[in-house]
Tab-separated table of C-alpha atoms in Angstrom:
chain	number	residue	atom	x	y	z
A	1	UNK	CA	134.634	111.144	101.945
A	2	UNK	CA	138.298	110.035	103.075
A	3	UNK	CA	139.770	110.854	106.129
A	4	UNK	CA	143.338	110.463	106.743
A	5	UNK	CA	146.475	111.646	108.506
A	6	UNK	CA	148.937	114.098	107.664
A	7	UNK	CA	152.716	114.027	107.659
A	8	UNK	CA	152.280	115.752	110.701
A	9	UNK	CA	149.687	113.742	112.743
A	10	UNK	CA	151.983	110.654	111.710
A	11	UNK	CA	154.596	112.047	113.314
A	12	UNK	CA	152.427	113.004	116.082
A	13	UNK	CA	151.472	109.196	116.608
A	14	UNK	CA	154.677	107.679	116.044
A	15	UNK	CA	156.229	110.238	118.475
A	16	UNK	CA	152.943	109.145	121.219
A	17	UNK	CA	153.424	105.518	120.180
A	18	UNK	CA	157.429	105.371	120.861
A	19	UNK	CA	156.564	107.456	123.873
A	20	UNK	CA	154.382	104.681	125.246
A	21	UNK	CA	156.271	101.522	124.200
A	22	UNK	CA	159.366	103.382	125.745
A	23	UNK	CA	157.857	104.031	129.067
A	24	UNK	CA	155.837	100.588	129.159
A	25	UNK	CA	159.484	98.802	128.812
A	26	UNK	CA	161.510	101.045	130.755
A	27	UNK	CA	158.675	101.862	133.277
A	28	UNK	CA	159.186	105.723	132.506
A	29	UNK	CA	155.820	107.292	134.011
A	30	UNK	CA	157.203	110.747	132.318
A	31	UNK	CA	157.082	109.474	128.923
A	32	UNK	CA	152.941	107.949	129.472
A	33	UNK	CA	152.126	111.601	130.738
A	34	UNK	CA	153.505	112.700	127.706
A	35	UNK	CA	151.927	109.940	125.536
A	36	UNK	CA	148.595	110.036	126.761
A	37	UNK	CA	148.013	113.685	126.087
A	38	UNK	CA	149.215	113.495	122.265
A	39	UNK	CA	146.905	110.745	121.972
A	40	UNK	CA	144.104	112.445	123.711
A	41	UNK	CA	144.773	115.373	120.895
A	42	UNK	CA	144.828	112.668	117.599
A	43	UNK	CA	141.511	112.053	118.776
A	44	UNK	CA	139.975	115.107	118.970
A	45	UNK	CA	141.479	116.235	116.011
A	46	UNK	CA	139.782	113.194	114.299
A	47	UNK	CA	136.612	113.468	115.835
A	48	UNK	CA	136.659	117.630	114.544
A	49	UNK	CA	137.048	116.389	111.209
A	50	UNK	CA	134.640	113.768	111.352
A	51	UNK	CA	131.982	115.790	112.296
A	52	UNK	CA	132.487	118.517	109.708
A	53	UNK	CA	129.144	119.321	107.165
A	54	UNK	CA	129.658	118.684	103.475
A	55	UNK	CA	131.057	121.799	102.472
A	56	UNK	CA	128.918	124.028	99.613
A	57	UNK	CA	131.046	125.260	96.929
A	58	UNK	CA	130.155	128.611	94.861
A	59	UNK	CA	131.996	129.498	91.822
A	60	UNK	CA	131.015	132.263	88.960
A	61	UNK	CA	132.447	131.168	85.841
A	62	UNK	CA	132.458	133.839	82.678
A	63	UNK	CA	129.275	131.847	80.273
A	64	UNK	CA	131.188	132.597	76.438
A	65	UNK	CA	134.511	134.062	76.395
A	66	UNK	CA	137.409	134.292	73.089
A	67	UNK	CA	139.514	132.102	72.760
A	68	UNK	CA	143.461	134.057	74.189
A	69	UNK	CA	141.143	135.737	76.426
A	70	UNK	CA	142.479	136.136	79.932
A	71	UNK	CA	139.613	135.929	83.186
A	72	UNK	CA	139.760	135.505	86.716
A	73	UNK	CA	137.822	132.928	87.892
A	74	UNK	CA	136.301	133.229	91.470
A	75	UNK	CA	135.145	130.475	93.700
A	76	UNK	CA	133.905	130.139	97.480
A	77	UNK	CA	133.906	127.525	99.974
A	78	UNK	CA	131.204	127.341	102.880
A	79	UNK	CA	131.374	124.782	105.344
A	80	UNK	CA	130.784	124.273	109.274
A	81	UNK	CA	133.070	125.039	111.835
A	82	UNK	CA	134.732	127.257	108.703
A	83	UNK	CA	138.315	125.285	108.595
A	84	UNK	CA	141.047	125.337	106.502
A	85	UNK	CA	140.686	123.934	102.949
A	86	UNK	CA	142.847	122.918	99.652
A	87	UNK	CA	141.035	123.255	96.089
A	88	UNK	CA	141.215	121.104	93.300
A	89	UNK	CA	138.837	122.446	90.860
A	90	UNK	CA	140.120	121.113	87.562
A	91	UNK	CA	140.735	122.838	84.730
A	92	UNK	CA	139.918	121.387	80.886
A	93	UNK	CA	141.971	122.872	78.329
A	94	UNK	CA	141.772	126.045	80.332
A	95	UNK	CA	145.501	127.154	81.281
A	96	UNK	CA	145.685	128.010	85.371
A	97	UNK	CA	146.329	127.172	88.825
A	98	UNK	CA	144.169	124.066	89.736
A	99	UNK	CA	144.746	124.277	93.167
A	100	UNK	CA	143.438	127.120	95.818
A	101	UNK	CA	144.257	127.242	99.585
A	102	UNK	CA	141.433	129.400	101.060
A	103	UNK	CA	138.709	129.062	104.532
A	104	UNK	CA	135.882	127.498	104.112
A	105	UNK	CA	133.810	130.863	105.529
A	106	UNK	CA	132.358	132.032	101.966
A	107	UNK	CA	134.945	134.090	101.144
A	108	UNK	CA	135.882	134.474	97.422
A	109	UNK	CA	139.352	133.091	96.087
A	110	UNK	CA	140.649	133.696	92.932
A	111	UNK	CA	142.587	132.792	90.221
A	112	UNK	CA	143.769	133.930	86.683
A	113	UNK	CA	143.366	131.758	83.641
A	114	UNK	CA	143.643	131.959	79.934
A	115	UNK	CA	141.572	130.212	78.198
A	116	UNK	CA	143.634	128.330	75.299
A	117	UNK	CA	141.466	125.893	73.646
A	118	UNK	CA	137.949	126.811	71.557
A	119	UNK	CA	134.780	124.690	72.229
A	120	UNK	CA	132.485	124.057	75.675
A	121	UNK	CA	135.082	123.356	78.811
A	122	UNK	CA	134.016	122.430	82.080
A	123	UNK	CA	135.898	123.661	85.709
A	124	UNK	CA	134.746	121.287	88.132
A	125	UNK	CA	133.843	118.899	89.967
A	126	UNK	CA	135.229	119.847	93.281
A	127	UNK	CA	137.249	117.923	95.564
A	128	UNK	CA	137.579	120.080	98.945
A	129	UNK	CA	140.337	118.957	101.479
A	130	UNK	CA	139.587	120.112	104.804
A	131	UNK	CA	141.852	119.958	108.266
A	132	UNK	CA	141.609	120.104	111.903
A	133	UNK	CA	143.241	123.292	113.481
A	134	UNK	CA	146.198	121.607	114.232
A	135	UNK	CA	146.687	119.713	110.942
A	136	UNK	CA	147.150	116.631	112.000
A	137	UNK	CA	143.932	114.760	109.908
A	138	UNK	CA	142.276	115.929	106.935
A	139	UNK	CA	138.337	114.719	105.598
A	140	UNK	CA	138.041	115.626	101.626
A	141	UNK	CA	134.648	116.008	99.745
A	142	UNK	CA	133.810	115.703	96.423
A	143	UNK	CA	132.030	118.210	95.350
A	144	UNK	CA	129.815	118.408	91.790
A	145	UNK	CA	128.920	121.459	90.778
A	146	UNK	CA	130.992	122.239	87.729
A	147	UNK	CA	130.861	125.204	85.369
A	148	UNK	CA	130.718	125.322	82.075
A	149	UNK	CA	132.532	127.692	79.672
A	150	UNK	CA	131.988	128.262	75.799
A	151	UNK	CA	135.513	129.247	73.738
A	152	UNK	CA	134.240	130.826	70.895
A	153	UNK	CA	136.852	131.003	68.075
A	154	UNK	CA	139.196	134.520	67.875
A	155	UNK	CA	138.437	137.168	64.841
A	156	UNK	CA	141.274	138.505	63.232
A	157	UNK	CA	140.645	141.556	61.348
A	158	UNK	CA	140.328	141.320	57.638
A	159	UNK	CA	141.859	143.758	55.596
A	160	UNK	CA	140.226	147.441	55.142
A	161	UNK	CA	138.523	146.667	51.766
A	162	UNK	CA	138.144	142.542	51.668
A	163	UNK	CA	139.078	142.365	48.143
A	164	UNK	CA	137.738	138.627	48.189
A	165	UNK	CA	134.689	139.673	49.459
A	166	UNK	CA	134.133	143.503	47.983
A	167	UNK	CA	131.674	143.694	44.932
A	168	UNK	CA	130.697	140.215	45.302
A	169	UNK	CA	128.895	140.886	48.914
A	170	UNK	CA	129.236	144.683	48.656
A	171	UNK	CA	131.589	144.869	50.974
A	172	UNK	CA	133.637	148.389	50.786
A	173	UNK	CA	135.365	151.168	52.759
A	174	UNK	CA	135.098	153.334	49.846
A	175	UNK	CA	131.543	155.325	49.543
A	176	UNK	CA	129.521	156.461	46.472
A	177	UNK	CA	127.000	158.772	45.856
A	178	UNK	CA	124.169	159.500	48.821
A	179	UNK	CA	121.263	157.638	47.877
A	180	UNK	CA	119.137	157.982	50.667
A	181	UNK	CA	118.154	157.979	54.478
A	182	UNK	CA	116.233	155.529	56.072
A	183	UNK	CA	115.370	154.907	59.905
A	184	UNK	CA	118.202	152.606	62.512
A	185	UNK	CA	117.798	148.685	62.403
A	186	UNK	CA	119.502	146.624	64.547
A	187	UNK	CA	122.635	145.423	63.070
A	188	UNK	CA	123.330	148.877	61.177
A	189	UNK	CA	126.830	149.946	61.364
A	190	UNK	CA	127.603	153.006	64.040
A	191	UNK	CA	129.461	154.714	61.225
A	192	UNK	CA	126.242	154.994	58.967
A	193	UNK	CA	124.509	157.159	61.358
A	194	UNK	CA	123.365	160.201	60.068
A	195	UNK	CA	124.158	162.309	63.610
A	196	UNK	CA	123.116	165.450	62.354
A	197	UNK	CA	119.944	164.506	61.388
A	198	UNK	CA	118.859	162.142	63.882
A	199	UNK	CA	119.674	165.070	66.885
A	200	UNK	CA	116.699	166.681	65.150
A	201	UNK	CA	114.367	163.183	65.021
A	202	UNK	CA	112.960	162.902	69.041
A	203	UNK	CA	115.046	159.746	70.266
A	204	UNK	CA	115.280	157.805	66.542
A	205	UNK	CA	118.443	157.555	64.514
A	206	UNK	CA	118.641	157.959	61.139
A	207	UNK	CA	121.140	156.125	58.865
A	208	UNK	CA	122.484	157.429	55.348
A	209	UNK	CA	122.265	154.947	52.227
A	210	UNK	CA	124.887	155.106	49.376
A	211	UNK	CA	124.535	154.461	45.869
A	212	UNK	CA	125.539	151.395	45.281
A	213	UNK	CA	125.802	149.858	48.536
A	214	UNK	CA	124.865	146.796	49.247
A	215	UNK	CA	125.488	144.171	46.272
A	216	UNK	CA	123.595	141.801	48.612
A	217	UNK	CA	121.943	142.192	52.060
A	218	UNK	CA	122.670	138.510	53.077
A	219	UNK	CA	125.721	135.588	52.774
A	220	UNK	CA	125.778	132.173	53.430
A	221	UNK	CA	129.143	130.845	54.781
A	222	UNK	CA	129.819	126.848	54.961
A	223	UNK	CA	132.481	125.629	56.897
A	224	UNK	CA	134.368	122.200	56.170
A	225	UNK	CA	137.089	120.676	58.393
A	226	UNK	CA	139.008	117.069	57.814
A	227	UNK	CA	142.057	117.175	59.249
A	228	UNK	CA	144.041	119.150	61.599
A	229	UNK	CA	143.086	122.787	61.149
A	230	UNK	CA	139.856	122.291	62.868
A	231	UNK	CA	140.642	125.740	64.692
A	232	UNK	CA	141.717	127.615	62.177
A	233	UNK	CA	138.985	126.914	59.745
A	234	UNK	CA	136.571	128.216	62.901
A	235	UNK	CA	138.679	131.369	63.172
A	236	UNK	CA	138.375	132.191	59.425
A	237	UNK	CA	134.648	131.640	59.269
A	238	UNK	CA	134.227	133.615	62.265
A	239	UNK	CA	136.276	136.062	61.300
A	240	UNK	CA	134.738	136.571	57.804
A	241	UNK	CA	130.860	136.358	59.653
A	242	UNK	CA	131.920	139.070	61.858
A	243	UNK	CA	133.273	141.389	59.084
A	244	UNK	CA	129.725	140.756	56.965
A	245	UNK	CA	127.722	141.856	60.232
A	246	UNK	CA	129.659	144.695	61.216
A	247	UNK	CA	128.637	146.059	57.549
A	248	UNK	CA	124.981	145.446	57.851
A	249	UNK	CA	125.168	142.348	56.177
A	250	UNK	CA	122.918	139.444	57.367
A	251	UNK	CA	124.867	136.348	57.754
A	252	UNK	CA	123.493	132.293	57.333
A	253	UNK	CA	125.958	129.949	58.486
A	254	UNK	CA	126.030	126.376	57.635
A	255	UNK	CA	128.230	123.595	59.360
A	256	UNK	CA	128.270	119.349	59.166
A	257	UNK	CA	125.944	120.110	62.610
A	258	UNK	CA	124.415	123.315	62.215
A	259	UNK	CA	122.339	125.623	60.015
A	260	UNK	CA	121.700	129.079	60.655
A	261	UNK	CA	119.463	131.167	58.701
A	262	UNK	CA	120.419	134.643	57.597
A	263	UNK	CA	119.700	137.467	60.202
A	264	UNK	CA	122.035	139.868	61.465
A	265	UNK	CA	121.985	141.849	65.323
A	266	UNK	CA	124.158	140.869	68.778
A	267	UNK	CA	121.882	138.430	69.788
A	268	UNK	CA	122.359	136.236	66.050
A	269	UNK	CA	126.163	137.484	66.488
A	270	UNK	CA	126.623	135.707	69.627
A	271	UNK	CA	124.476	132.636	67.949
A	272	UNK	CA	127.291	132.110	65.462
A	273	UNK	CA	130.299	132.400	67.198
A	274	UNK	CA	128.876	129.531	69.502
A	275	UNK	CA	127.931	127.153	66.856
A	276	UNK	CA	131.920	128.110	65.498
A	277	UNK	CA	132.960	127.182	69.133
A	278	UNK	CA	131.462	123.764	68.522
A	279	UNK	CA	132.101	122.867	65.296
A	280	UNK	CA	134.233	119.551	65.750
A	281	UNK	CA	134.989	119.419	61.967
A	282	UNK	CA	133.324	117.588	59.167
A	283	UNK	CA	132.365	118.411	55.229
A	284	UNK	CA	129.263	120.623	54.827
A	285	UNK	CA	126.658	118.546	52.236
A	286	UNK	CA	126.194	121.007	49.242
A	287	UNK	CA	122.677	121.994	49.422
A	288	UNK	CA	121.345	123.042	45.220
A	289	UNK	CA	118.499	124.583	46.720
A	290	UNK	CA	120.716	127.150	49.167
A	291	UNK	CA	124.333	127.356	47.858
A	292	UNK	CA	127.008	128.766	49.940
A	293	UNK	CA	128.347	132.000	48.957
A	294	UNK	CA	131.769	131.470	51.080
A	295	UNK	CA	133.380	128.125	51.574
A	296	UNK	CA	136.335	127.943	53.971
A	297	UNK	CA	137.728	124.754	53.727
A	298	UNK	CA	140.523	123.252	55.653
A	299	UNK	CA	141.614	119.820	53.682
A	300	UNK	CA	142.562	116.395	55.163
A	301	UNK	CA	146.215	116.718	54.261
A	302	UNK	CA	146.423	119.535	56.906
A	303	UNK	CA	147.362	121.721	54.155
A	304	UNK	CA	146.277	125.447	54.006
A	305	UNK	CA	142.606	126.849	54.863
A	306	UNK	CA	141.635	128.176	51.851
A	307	UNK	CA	138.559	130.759	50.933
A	308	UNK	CA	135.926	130.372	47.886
A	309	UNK	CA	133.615	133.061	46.650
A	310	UNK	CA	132.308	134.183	43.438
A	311	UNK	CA	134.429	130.909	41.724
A	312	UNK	CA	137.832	132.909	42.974
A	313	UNK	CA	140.024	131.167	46.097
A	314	UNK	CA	142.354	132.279	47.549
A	315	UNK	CA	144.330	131.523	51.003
A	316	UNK	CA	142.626	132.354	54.153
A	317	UNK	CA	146.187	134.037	55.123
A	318	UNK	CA	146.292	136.445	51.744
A	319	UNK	CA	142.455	138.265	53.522
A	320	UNK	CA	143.153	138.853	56.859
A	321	UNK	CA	145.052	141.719	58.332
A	322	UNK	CA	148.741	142.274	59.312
A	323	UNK	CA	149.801	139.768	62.372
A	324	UNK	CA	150.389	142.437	64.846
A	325	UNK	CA	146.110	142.701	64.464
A	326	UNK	CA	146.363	139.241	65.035
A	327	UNK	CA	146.051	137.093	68.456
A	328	UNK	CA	148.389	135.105	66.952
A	329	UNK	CA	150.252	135.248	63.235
A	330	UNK	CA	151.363	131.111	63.188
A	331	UNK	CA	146.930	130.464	62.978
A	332	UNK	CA	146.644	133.595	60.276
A	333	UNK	CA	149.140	131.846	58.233
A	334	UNK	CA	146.941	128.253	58.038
């Protein structure tokens, strides 16, 4: 806790202190009753900011967010004697305005900020400047009570029938012959509802089957990272986990750090797309007993990320969608 003068309580006391010398040497009594009282007011001002509480900070931080997403981040300042205070909450590799002018009387500033960089980021600690009414001194706090925010990686839409992933996973747009209907589980795609059918069922929804469907009901996907396309690696596995789950099919991902068995569902979604926010790169050890079915690889030479499945590769770039269904074309590309 560091109290100190401002530009304007220096000039305050050098005004106060050439007031004095000049009436001490020239015996001006006018210039002490104007010295006196400016000194008189550097006190009090001091003594205000001396006595000042160690402020409480509140802030409400978004817990997993995409990485090009755009938030506004909110954060209160409570304090006795409610004074004036500058912000610095630090930002780490989130792109925003560090600082925030605001009262310290619990009301809410905020801020917008993108969030540029995947992986765990923390806003915070705190250093709270506050000031006397008059501005002459200011007291600053440090304040720990950071937030923390998980970047999961973006998902870029792969094209309309995955043709490195259709037949091998079952993975198709196109639909056979009706096979059968079976009752909702979680993880079923909306657009295999049977609506007609499940209006007559009290509260249950039904789901049609197709001939066909299905070549497998679950897919392993390792990721392996050595050089410099760390992100982009993340985004294709992501992006390829997403597109499995969103056609009901259950999803195992394995990383140098992590190993997820196959399930499918929000709650298994979310599961992946944080361990893809922290994978820090690495080469996934081949496992004979549990074989990936994908590999995305991005090699040490920082050459392109590149997708194997059923013995075929191909470019990471050559599966995804057009760039305008892209955050950004330049990562598709990798």
């Amino acid at each position: 806790m560091q109290t100190t003068l401002t530009r304007r309580g220096v000039a305050v006391l050098v005004f106060a202190v050439a007031a004095l010398a000049a009436g001490w040497l020239f015996g001006g009594r006018t210039l002490n009753a104007v010295a006196v009282p400016l000194f008189v007011v550097l006190a009090g001002a001091f003594v205000y900011v001396r006595r000042l509480d160690r402020p409480s900070v509140y802030r409400r931080v978004p817990e997993t967010v995409r990485r090009g997403d755009s938030h506004v981040l909110s954060l209160s300042v409570e304090q006795s004697g409610e004074p004036t205070v500058s912000v610095v909450d630090p930002l780490d590799g989130i792109r925003g305005a560090s600082t925030l002018e605001t009262v310290a009387d619990g009301r809410e500033a905020t801020r917008a900020v993108t969030f540029d960089e995947r992986g765990e980021h923390t806003v915070g600690p705190t250093l709270v400047t506050a000031s006397d009414p008059l501005g002459l001194w200011t007291r600053s706090f440090s304040v720990r009570n950071e937030g923390t925010v998980l970047v999961q990686p973006r998902v870029h839409r792969l094209h309309e029938t995955a043709s490195l992933l259709a037949g091998y996973v079952g993975l198709t747009d196109e639909r056979g012959q009706f096979d059968s209907l079976r009752e909702y589980r979680a993880g079923d795609s909306l657009r295999d509802v049977n609506w007609r059918v499940s209006a007559k069922r009290d509260g249950d929804l039904v789901v049609t089957t197709y001939a066909g469907e299905g070549a497998t009901n679950a897919v392993t996907i390792a990721v392996s990272a050595d050089g410099p396309r760390v992100d982009s690696a993340a985004e294709a596995a992501a992006s390829i986990a997403v597109f499995c789950l969103d056609h009901g099919v259950d999803v195992a991902l394995h990383t140098p750090t992590t190993r997820l068995s196959a399930a499918r569902g929000d709650d298994h979604r979310r599961r992946v797309l944080d361990a893809l926010a922290r994978f820090d790169g690495g080469t996934v050890r081949r496992d004979p007993t549990d074989p990936a079915d994908v590999a995305v690889n991005a090699p040490a030479d920082g050459g392109h990320v590149t997708v194997t499945a059923a013995g075929m590769t191909r470019r990471y770039g050559e599966v995804v969608g057009a760039p305008d269904e892209t955050t950004d074309s330049s990562e598709v590309a990798a």
